[in-house]
């Protein structure tokens, strides 16, 4: 039953997504396929996958205990806080904290989780900002 509900929500989301893609304004300078094609393809794939979930549902899933669901909810809250704070606190600081928290919740020792979080943040910063030249949120410390 839960697959069919999720599939129905996916079909609704796909229809909304495709509708929104058709509203994309086209400029006079564009490639032959236009800016609407890729989002429409994504919506069609989402719709097809959702229809499969409706017509060929899996057995009823085993739902984790309430404690595990709280952990998943906390991970979602941490990611939302990350998106809200990254522009004011800075990429390296917020990414270090979030990556360390997630590594710790996945079973790493706290010290190793902090080290992994720092390495992940610095590694992403080096690749995306220094190597590729992309703009990354700078906090009060300039990184």
PDB file of C-alpha atoms in Angstrom:
ATOM      1  CA  UNK A   1       0.000   0.000   0.000  1.00  0.00           C
ATOM      2  CA  UNK A   2       2.810   2.426   0.854  1.00  0.00           C
ATOM      3  CA  UNK A   3       4.386   1.917  -2.612  1.00  0.00           C
ATOM      4  CA  UNK A   4       1.118   2.869  -4.280  1.00  0.00           C
ATOM      5  CA  UNK A   5       0.771   6.003  -2.145  1.00  0.00           C
ATOM      6  CA  UNK A   6       4.362   7.005  -2.861  1.00  0.00           C
ATOM      7  CA  UNK A   7       3.879   6.212  -6.559  1.00  0.00           C
ATOM      8  CA  UNK A   8       0.743   8.364  -6.685  1.00  0.00           C
ATOM      9  CA  UNK A   9       2.608  11.256  -5.098  1.00  0.00           C
ATOM     10  CA  UNK A  10       5.402  10.720  -7.628  1.00  0.00           C
ATOM     11  CA  UNK A  11       2.948  10.903 -10.554  1.00  0.00           C
ATOM     12  CA  UNK A  12       1.526  14.159  -9.161  1.00  0.00           C
ATOM     13  CA  UNK A  13       5.036  15.565  -8.695  1.00  0.00           C
ATOM     14  CA  UNK A  14       6.017  14.505 -12.229  1.00  0.00           C
ATOM     15  CA  UNK A  15       2.943  16.190 -13.704  1.00  0.00           C
ATOM     16  CA  UNK A  16       3.679  19.386 -11.760  1.00  0.00           C
ATOM     17  CA  UNK A  17       7.340  19.275 -12.782  1.00  0.00           C
ATOM     18  CA  UNK A  18       6.505  18.825 -16.475  1.00  0.00           C
ATOM     19  CA  UNK A  19       3.939  21.622 -16.305  1.00  0.00           C
ATOM     20  CA  UNK A  20       6.515  23.943 -14.726  1.00  0.00           C
ATOM     21  CA  UNK A  21       9.075  22.942 -17.380  1.00  0.00           C
ATOM     22  CA  UNK A  22       6.682  24.017 -20.113  1.00  0.00           C
ATOM     23  CA  UNK A  23       6.593  27.496 -18.548  1.00  0.00           C
ATOM     24  CA  UNK A  24      10.336  28.050 -19.022  1.00  0.00           C
ATOM     25  CA  UNK A  25      10.833  31.106 -21.191  1.00  0.00           C
ATOM     26  CA  UNK A  26      12.969  30.588 -24.249  1.00  0.00           C
ATOM     27  CA  UNK A  27      15.442  33.223 -25.370  1.00  0.00           C
ATOM     28  CA  UNK A  28      16.120  34.087 -28.970  1.00  0.00           C
ATOM     29  CA  UNK A  29      19.577  32.474 -28.697  1.00  0.00           C
ATOM     30  CA  UNK A  30      19.256  28.805 -27.863  1.00  0.00           C
ATOM     31  CA  UNK A  31      20.299  25.357 -28.920  1.00  0.00           C
ATOM     32  CA  UNK A  32      18.031  23.261 -31.169  1.00  0.00           C
ATOM     33  CA  UNK A  33      16.391  21.255 -28.400  1.00  0.00           C
ATOM     34  CA  UNK A  34      15.714  24.252 -26.148  1.00  0.00           C
ATOM     35  CA  UNK A  35      15.785  24.644 -22.370  1.00  0.00           C
ATOM     36  CA  UNK A  36      12.544  22.716 -21.747  1.00  0.00           C
ATOM     37  CA  UNK A  37      13.625  19.328 -23.072  1.00  0.00           C
ATOM     38  CA  UNK A  38      15.840  18.107 -20.242  1.00  0.00           C
ATOM     39  CA  UNK A  39      13.397  18.979 -17.413  1.00  0.00           C
ATOM     40  CA  UNK A  40      10.558  17.334 -19.359  1.00  0.00           C
ATOM     41  CA  UNK A  41      12.636  14.170 -19.797  1.00  0.00           C
ATOM     42  CA  UNK A  42      13.313  14.118 -16.034  1.00  0.00           C
ATOM     43  CA  UNK A  43       9.580  14.508 -15.371  1.00  0.00           C
ATOM     44  CA  UNK A  44       8.744  11.675 -17.769  1.00  0.00           C
ATOM     45  CA  UNK A  45      11.263   9.351 -16.106  1.00  0.00           C
ATOM     46  CA  UNK A  46       9.867  10.254 -12.672  1.00  0.00           C
ATOM     47  CA  UNK A  47       6.329   9.620 -13.923  1.00  0.00           C
ATOM     48  CA  UNK A  48       7.264   6.261 -15.462  1.00  0.00           C
ATOM     49  CA  UNK A  49       9.047   5.116 -12.306  1.00  0.00           C
ATOM     50  CA  UNK A  50       6.077   6.205 -10.217  1.00  0.00           C
ATOM     51  CA  UNK A  51       3.664   4.285 -12.435  1.00  0.00           C
ATOM     52  CA  UNK A  52       5.786   1.152 -11.991  1.00  0.00           C
ATOM     53  CA  UNK A  53       5.501   1.620  -8.215  1.00  0.00           C
ATOM     54  CA  UNK A  54       1.720   1.877  -8.527  1.00  0.00           C
ATOM     55  CA  UNK A  55       1.202  -1.154 -10.785  1.00  0.00           C
ATOM     56  CA  UNK A  56       3.976  -3.389  -9.432  1.00  0.00           C
ATOM     57  CA  UNK A  57       4.318  -2.602  -5.734  1.00  0.00           C
ATOM     58  CA  UNK A  58       6.775  -4.451  -3.529  1.00  0.00           C
ATOM     59  CA  UNK A  59       5.742  -6.312  -0.423  1.00  0.00           C
ATOM     60  CA  UNK A  60       4.955  -4.132   2.548  1.00  0.00           C
ATOM     61  CA  UNK A  61       8.227  -2.661   3.821  1.00  0.00           C
ATOM     62  CA  UNK A  62       9.699  -3.243   7.228  1.00  0.00           C
ATOM     63  CA  UNK A  63       9.639   0.117   8.970  1.00  0.00           C
ATOM     64  CA  UNK A  64      12.468   0.870  11.403  1.00  0.00           C
ATOM     65  CA  UNK A  65      11.873   1.562  15.058  1.00  0.00           C
ATOM     66  CA  UNK A  66      10.944   5.031  16.287  1.00  0.00           C
ATOM     67  CA  UNK A  67      14.542   5.638  17.402  1.00  0.00           C
ATOM     68  CA  UNK A  68      15.855   5.019  13.909  1.00  0.00           C
ATOM     69  CA  UNK A  69      13.199   7.278  12.395  1.00  0.00           C
ATOM     70  CA  UNK A  70      14.272  10.036  14.804  1.00  0.00           C
ATOM     71  CA  UNK A  71      17.869   9.606  13.591  1.00  0.00           C
ATOM     72  CA  UNK A  72      16.734  10.006   9.978  1.00  0.00           C
ATOM     73  CA  UNK A  73      14.704  13.067  10.952  1.00  0.00           C
ATOM     74  CA  UNK A  74      17.722  14.564  12.750  1.00  0.00           C
ATOM     75  CA  UNK A  75      19.878  14.011   9.658  1.00  0.00           C
ATOM     76  CA  UNK A  76      17.267  15.886   7.611  1.00  0.00           C
ATOM     77  CA  UNK A  77      17.211  18.717  10.173  1.00  0.00           C
ATOM     78  CA  UNK A  78      21.010  18.924  10.069  1.00  0.00           C
ATOM     79  CA  UNK A  79      20.931  19.165   6.261  1.00  0.00           C
ATOM     80  CA  UNK A  80      18.285  21.917   6.405  1.00  0.00           C
ATOM     81  CA  UNK A  81      20.352  23.810   8.970  1.00  0.00           C
ATOM     82  CA  UNK A  82      23.368  23.385   6.688  1.00  0.00           C
ATOM     83  CA  UNK A  83      21.567  24.978   3.762  1.00  0.00           C
ATOM     84  CA  UNK A  84      20.417  27.855   5.963  1.00  0.00           C
ATOM     85  CA  UNK A  85      23.827  28.525   7.540  1.00  0.00           C
ATOM     86  CA  UNK A  86      26.358  27.824   4.779  1.00  0.00           C
ATOM     87  CA  UNK A  87      26.182  31.318   3.301  1.00  0.00           C
ATOM     88  CA  UNK A  88      26.680  33.124   6.618  1.00  0.00           C
ATOM     89  CA  UNK A  89      29.040  30.741   8.437  1.00  0.00           C
ATOM     90  CA  UNK A  90      31.046  29.588   5.422  1.00  0.00           C
ATOM     91  CA  UNK A  91      31.461  26.435   3.407  1.00  0.00           C
ATOM     92  CA  UNK A  92      34.369  24.779   5.193  1.00  0.00           C
ATOM     93  CA  UNK A  93      33.024  25.261   8.731  1.00  0.00           C
ATOM     94  CA  UNK A  94      29.466  24.127   7.995  1.00  0.00           C
ATOM     95  CA  UNK A  95      30.542  21.251   5.752  1.00  0.00           C
ATOM     96  CA  UNK A  96      32.994  20.035   8.382  1.00  0.00           C
ATOM     97  CA  UNK A  97      30.308  20.026  11.079  1.00  0.00           C
ATOM     98  CA  UNK A  98      27.670  18.338   8.919  1.00  0.00           C
ATOM     99  CA  UNK A  99      30.015  15.732   7.437  1.00  0.00           C
ATOM    100  CA  UNK A 100      31.386  14.941  10.907  1.00  0.00           C
ATOM    101  CA  UNK A 101      27.874  14.585  12.337  1.00  0.00           C
ATOM    102  CA  UNK A 102      26.757  12.296   9.530  1.00  0.00           C
ATOM    103  CA  UNK A 103      29.942  10.195   9.747  1.00  0.00           C
ATOM    104  CA  UNK A 104      29.444   9.865  13.509  1.00  0.00           C
ATOM    105  CA  UNK A 105      25.814   8.790  13.056  1.00  0.00           C
ATOM    106  CA  UNK A 106      26.947   6.227  10.478  1.00  0.00           C
ATOM    107  CA  UNK A 107      29.191   4.642  13.100  1.00  0.00           C
ATOM    108  CA  UNK A 108      32.557   6.397  13.026  1.00  0.00           C
ATOM    109  CA  UNK A 109      34.399   7.138  16.252  1.00  0.00           C
ATOM    110  CA  UNK A 110      33.824  10.830  17.144  1.00  0.00           C
ATOM    111  CA  UNK A 111      37.463  11.875  16.583  1.00  0.00           C
ATOM    112  CA  UNK A 112      37.636  10.029  13.262  1.00  0.00           C
ATOM    113  CA  UNK A 113      34.298  11.567  12.273  1.00  0.00           C
ATOM    114  CA  UNK A 114      35.662  15.080  12.880  1.00  0.00           C
ATOM    115  CA  UNK A 115      38.818  14.284  10.917  1.00  0.00           C
ATOM    116  CA  UNK A 116      36.740  12.859   8.062  1.00  0.00           C
ATOM    117  CA  UNK A 117      34.460  15.902   8.102  1.00  0.00           C
ATOM    118  CA  UNK A 118      37.429  18.259   7.877  1.00  0.00           C
ATOM    119  CA  UNK A 119      39.063  16.265   5.077  1.00  0.00           C
ATOM    120  CA  UNK A 120      35.791  16.126   3.142  1.00  0.00           C
ATOM    121  CA  UNK A 121      35.203  19.871   3.502  1.00  0.00           C
ATOM    122  CA  UNK A 122      38.746  20.854   2.557  1.00  0.00           C
ATOM    123  CA  UNK A 123      38.839  18.348  -0.305  1.00  0.00           C
ATOM    124  CA  UNK A 124      35.593  19.626  -1.801  1.00  0.00           C
ATOM    125  CA  UNK A 125      36.782  23.214  -1.340  1.00  0.00           C
ATOM    126  CA  UNK A 126      40.050  22.512  -3.143  1.00  0.00           C
ATOM    127  CA  UNK A 127      38.383  20.707  -6.035  1.00  0.00           C
ATOM    128  CA  UNK A 128      35.454  23.042  -6.607  1.00  0.00           C
ATOM    129  CA  UNK A 129      36.936  26.417  -5.667  1.00  0.00           C
ATOM    130  CA  UNK A 130      40.655  26.211  -6.326  1.00  0.00           C
ATOM    131  CA  UNK A 131      40.773  23.723  -9.204  1.00  0.00           C
ATOM    132  CA  UNK A 132      37.472  24.360 -10.998  1.00  0.00           C
ATOM    133  CA  UNK A 133      37.187  28.015 -10.013  1.00  0.00           C
ATOM    134  CA  UNK A 134      33.585  27.776  -8.809  1.00  0.00           C
ATOM    135  CA  UNK A 135      32.240  30.205  -6.252  1.00  0.00           C
ATOM    136  CA  UNK A 136      31.758  28.717  -2.788  1.00  0.00           C
ATOM    137  CA  UNK A 137      30.155  30.441   0.198  1.00  0.00           C
ATOM    138  CA  UNK A 138      32.695  32.391   2.222  1.00  0.00           C
ATOM    139  CA  UNK A 139      32.032  32.914   5.879  1.00  0.00           C
ATOM    140  CA  UNK A 140      33.417  35.461   8.288  1.00  0.00           C
ATOM    141  CA  UNK A 141      36.856  33.800   8.055  1.00  0.00           C
ATOM    142  CA  UNK A 142      37.005  34.102   4.248  1.00  0.00           C
ATOM    143  CA  UNK A 143      36.597  30.383   3.505  1.00  0.00           C
TER     144      UNK A 143
END
